[in-house]
JSON list of C-alpha atoms in Angstrom, two decimals:
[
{"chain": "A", "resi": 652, "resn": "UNK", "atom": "CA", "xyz": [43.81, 46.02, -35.59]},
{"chain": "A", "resi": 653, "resn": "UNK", "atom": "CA", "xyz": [43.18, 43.85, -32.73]},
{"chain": "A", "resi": 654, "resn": "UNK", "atom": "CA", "xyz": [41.84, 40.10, -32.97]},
{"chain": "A", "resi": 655, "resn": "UNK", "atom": "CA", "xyz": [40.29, 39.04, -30.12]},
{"chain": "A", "resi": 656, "resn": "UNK", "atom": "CA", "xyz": [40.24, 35.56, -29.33]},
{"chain": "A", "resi": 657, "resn": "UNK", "atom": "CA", "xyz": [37.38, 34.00, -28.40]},
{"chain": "A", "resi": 658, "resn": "UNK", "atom": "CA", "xyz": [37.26, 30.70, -26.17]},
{"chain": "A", "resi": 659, "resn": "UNK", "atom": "CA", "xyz": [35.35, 28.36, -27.80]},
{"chain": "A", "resi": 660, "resn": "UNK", "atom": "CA", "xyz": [33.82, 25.20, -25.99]},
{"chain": "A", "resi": 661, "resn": "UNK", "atom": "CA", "xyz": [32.18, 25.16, -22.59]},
{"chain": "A", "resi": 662, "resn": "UNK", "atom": "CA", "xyz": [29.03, 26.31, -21.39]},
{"chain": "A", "resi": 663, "resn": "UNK", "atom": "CA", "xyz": [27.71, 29.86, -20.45]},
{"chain": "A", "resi": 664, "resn": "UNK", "atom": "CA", "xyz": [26.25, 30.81, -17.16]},
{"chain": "A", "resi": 665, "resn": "UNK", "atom": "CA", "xyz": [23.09, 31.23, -18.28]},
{"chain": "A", "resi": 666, "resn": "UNK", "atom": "CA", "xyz": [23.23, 27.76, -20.32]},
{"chain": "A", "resi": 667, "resn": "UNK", "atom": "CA", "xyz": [23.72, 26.09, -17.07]},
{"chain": "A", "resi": 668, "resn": "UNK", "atom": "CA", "xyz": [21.12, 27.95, -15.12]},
{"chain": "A", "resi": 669, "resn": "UNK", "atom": "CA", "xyz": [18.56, 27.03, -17.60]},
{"chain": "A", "resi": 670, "resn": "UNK", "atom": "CA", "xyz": [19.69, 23.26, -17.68]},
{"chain": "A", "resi": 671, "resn": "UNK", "atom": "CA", "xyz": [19.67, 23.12, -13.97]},
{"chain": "A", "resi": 672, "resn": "UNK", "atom": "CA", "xyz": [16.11, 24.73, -14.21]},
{"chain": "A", "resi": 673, "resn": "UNK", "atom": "CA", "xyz": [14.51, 21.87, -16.21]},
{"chain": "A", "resi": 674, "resn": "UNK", "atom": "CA", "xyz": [16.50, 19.20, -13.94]},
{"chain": "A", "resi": 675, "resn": "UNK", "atom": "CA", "xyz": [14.58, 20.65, -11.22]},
{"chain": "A", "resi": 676, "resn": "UNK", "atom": "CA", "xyz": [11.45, 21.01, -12.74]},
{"chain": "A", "resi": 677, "resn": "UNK", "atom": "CA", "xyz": [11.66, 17.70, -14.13]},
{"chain": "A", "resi": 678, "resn": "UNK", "atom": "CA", "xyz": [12.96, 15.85, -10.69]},
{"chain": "A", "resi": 679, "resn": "UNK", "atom": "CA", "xyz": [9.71, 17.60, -8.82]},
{"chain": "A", "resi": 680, "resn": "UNK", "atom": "CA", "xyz": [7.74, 16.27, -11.17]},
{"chain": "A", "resi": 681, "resn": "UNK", "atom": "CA", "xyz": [9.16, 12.97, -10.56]},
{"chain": "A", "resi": 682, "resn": "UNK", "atom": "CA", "xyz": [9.00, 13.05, -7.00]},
{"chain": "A", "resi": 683, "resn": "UNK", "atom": "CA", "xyz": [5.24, 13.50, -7.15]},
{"chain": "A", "resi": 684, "resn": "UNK", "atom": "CA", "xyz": [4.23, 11.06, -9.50]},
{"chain": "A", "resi": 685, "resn": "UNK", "atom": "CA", "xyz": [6.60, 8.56, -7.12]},
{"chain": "A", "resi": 686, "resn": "UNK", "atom": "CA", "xyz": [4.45, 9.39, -4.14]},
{"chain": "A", "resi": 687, "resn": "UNK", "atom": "CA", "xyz": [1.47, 9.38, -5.98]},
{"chain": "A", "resi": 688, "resn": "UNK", "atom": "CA", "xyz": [2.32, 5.46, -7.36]},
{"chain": "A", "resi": 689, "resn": "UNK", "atom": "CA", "xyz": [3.49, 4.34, -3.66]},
{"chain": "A", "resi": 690, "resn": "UNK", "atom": "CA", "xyz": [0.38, 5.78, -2.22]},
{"chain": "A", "resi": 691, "resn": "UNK", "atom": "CA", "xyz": [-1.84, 3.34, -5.02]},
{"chain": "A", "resi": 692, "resn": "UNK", "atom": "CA", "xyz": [0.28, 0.42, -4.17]},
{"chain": "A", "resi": 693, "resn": "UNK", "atom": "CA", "xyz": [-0.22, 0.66, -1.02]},
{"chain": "A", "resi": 694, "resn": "UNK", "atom": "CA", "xyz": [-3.96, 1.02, -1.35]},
{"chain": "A", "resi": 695, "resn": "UNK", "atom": "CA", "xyz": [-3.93, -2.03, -3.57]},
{"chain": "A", "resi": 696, "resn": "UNK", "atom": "CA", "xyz": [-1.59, -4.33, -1.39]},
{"chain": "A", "resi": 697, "resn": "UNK", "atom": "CA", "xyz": [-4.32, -3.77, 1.40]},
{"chain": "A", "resi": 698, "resn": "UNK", "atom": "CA", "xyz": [-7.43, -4.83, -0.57]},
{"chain": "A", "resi": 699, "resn": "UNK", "atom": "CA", "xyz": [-5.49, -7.92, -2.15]},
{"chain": "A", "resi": 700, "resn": "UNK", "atom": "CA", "xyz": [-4.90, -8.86, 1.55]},
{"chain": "A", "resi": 701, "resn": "UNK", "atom": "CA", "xyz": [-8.19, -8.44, 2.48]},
{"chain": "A", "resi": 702, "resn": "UNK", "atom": "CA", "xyz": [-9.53, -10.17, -0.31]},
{"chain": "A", "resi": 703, "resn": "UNK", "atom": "CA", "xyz": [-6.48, -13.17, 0.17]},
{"chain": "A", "resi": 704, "resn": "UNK", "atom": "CA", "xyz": [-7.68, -13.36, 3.73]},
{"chain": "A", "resi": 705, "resn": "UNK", "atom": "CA", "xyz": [-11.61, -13.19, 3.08]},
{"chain": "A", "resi": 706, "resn": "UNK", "atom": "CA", "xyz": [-10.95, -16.33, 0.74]},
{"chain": "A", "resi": 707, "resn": "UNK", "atom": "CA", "xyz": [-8.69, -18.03, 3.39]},
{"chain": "A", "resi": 708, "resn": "UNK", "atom": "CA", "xyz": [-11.15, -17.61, 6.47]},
{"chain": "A", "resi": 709, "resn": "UNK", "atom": "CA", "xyz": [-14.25, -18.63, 3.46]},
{"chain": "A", "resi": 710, "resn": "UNK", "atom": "CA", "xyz": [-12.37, -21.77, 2.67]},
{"chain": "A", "resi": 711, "resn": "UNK", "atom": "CA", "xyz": [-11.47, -22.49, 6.74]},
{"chain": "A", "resi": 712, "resn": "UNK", "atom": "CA", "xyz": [-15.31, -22.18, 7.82]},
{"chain": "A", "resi": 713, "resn": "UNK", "atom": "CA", "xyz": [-16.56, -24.41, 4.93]},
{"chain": "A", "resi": 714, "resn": "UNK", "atom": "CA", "xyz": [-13.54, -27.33, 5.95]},
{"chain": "A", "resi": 715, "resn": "UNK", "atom": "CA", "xyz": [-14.05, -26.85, 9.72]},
{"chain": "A", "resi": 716, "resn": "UNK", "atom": "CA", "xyz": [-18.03, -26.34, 9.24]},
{"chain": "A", "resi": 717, "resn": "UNK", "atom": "CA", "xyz": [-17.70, -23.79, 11.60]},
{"chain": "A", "resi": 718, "resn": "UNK", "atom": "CA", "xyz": [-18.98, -19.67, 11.67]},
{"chain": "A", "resi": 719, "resn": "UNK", "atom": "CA", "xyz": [-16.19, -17.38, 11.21]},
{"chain": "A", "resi": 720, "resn": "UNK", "atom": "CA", "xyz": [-16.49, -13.62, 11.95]},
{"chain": "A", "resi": 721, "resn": "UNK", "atom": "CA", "xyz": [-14.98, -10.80, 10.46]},
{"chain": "A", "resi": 722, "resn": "UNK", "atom": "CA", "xyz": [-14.63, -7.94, 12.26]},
{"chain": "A", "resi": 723, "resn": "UNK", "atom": "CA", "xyz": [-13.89, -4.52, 9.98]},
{"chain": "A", "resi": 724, "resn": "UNK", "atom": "CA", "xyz": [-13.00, -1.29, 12.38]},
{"chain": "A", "resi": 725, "resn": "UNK", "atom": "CA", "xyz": [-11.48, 2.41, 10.72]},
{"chain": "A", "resi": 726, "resn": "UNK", "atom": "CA", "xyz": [-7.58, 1.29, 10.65]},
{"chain": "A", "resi": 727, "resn": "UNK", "atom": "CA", "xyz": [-8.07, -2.75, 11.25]},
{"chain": "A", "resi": 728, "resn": "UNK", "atom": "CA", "xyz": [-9.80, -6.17, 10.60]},
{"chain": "A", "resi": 729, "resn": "UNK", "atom": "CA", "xyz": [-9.89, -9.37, 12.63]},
{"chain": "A", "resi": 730, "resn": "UNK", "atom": "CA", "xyz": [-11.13, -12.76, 11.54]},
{"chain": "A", "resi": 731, "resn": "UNK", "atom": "CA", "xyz": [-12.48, -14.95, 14.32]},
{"chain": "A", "resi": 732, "resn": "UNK", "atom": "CA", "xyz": [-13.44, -18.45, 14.82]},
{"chain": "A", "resi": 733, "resn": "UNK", "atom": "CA", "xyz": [-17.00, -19.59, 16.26]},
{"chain": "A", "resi": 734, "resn": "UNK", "atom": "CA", "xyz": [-15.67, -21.97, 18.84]},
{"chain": "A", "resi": 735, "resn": "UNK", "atom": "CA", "xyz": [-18.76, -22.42, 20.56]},
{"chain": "A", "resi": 736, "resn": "UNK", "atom": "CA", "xyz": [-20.01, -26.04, 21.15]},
{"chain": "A", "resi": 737, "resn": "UNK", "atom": "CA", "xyz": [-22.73, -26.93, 19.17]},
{"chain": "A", "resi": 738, "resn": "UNK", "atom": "CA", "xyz": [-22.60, -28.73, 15.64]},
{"chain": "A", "resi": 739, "resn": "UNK", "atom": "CA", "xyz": [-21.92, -25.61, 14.09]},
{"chain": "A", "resi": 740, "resn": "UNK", "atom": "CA", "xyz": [-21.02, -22.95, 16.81]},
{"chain": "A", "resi": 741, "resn": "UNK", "atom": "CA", "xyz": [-23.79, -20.47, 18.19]},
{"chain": "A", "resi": 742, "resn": "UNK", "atom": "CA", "xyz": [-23.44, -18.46, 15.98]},
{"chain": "A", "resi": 743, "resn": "UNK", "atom": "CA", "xyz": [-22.61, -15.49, 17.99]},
{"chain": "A", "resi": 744, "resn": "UNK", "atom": "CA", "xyz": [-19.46, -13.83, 18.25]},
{"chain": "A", "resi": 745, "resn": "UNK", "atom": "CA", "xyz": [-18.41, -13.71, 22.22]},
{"chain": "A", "resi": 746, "resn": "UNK", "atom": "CA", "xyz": [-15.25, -13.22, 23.91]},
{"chain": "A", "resi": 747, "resn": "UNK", "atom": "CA", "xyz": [-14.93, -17.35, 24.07]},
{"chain": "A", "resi": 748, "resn": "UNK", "atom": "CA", "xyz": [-14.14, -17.32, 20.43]},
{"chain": "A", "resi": 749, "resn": "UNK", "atom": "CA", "xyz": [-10.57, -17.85, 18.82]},
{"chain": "A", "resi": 750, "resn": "UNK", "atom": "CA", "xyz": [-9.21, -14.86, 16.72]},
{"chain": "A", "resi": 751, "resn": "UNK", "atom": "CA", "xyz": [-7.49, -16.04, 14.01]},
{"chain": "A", "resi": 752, "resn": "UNK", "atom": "CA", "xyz": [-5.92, -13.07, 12.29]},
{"chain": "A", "resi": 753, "resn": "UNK", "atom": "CA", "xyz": [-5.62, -9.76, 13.46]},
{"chain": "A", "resi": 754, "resn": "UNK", "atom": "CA", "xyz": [-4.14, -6.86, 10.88]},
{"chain": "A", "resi": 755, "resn": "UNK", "atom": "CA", "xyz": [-3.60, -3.30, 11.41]},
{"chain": "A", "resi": 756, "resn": "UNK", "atom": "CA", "xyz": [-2.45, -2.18, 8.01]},
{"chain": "A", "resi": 757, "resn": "UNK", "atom": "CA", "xyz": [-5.51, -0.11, 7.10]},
{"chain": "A", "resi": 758, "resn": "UNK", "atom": "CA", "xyz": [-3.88, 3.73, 6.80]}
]
């Protein structure tokens, strides 16, 4: 009677196929939640610039006693200075008036 022998060690075909299969699975999963987090800190790093900004041009109109303007549009915001004479500016935004930030981060 024959013995056969048998290799023993390694990996079969379908061993591999099914490993491969959850790397993938696994990876795409990844990838998604990845894109999902950028997309958030994104979103976030905008409104704490905002909100950084807001305080800045708050603190600059109190110091100067001046009006500041900000301007919000669909992808952008500008902060402008009343420069106006007067004690305290016009008080009307016009095309005279200093802009003092201009950011076009919005997405």
């Amino acid at each position: 009677m024959k013995k056969r022998h048998l290799k023993v060690g390694g990996f079969s075909l379908i061993e591999l196929i099914i490993v491969i299969g959850i790397i993938t699975t696994l990876l795409g999963c990844a990838t998604i939640a990845f894109s999902t987090w950028i997309k958030k800190h994104d979103v976030e790093y905008q409104v704490k610039t905002l909100h950084a900004d807001l305080l800045k041009t708050r603190a600059e109109a109190m110091n100067k006693n001046r009006d500041h303007f900000v301007v919000l549009n669909e992808k952008n915001y500008s902060i402008i200075a009343d420069t106006d004479p007067g004690p305290f500016g016009d008080g009307v935004m016009s095309d005279a008036d200093e802009v003092i930030r201009h950011e076009t981060e919005f997405q």
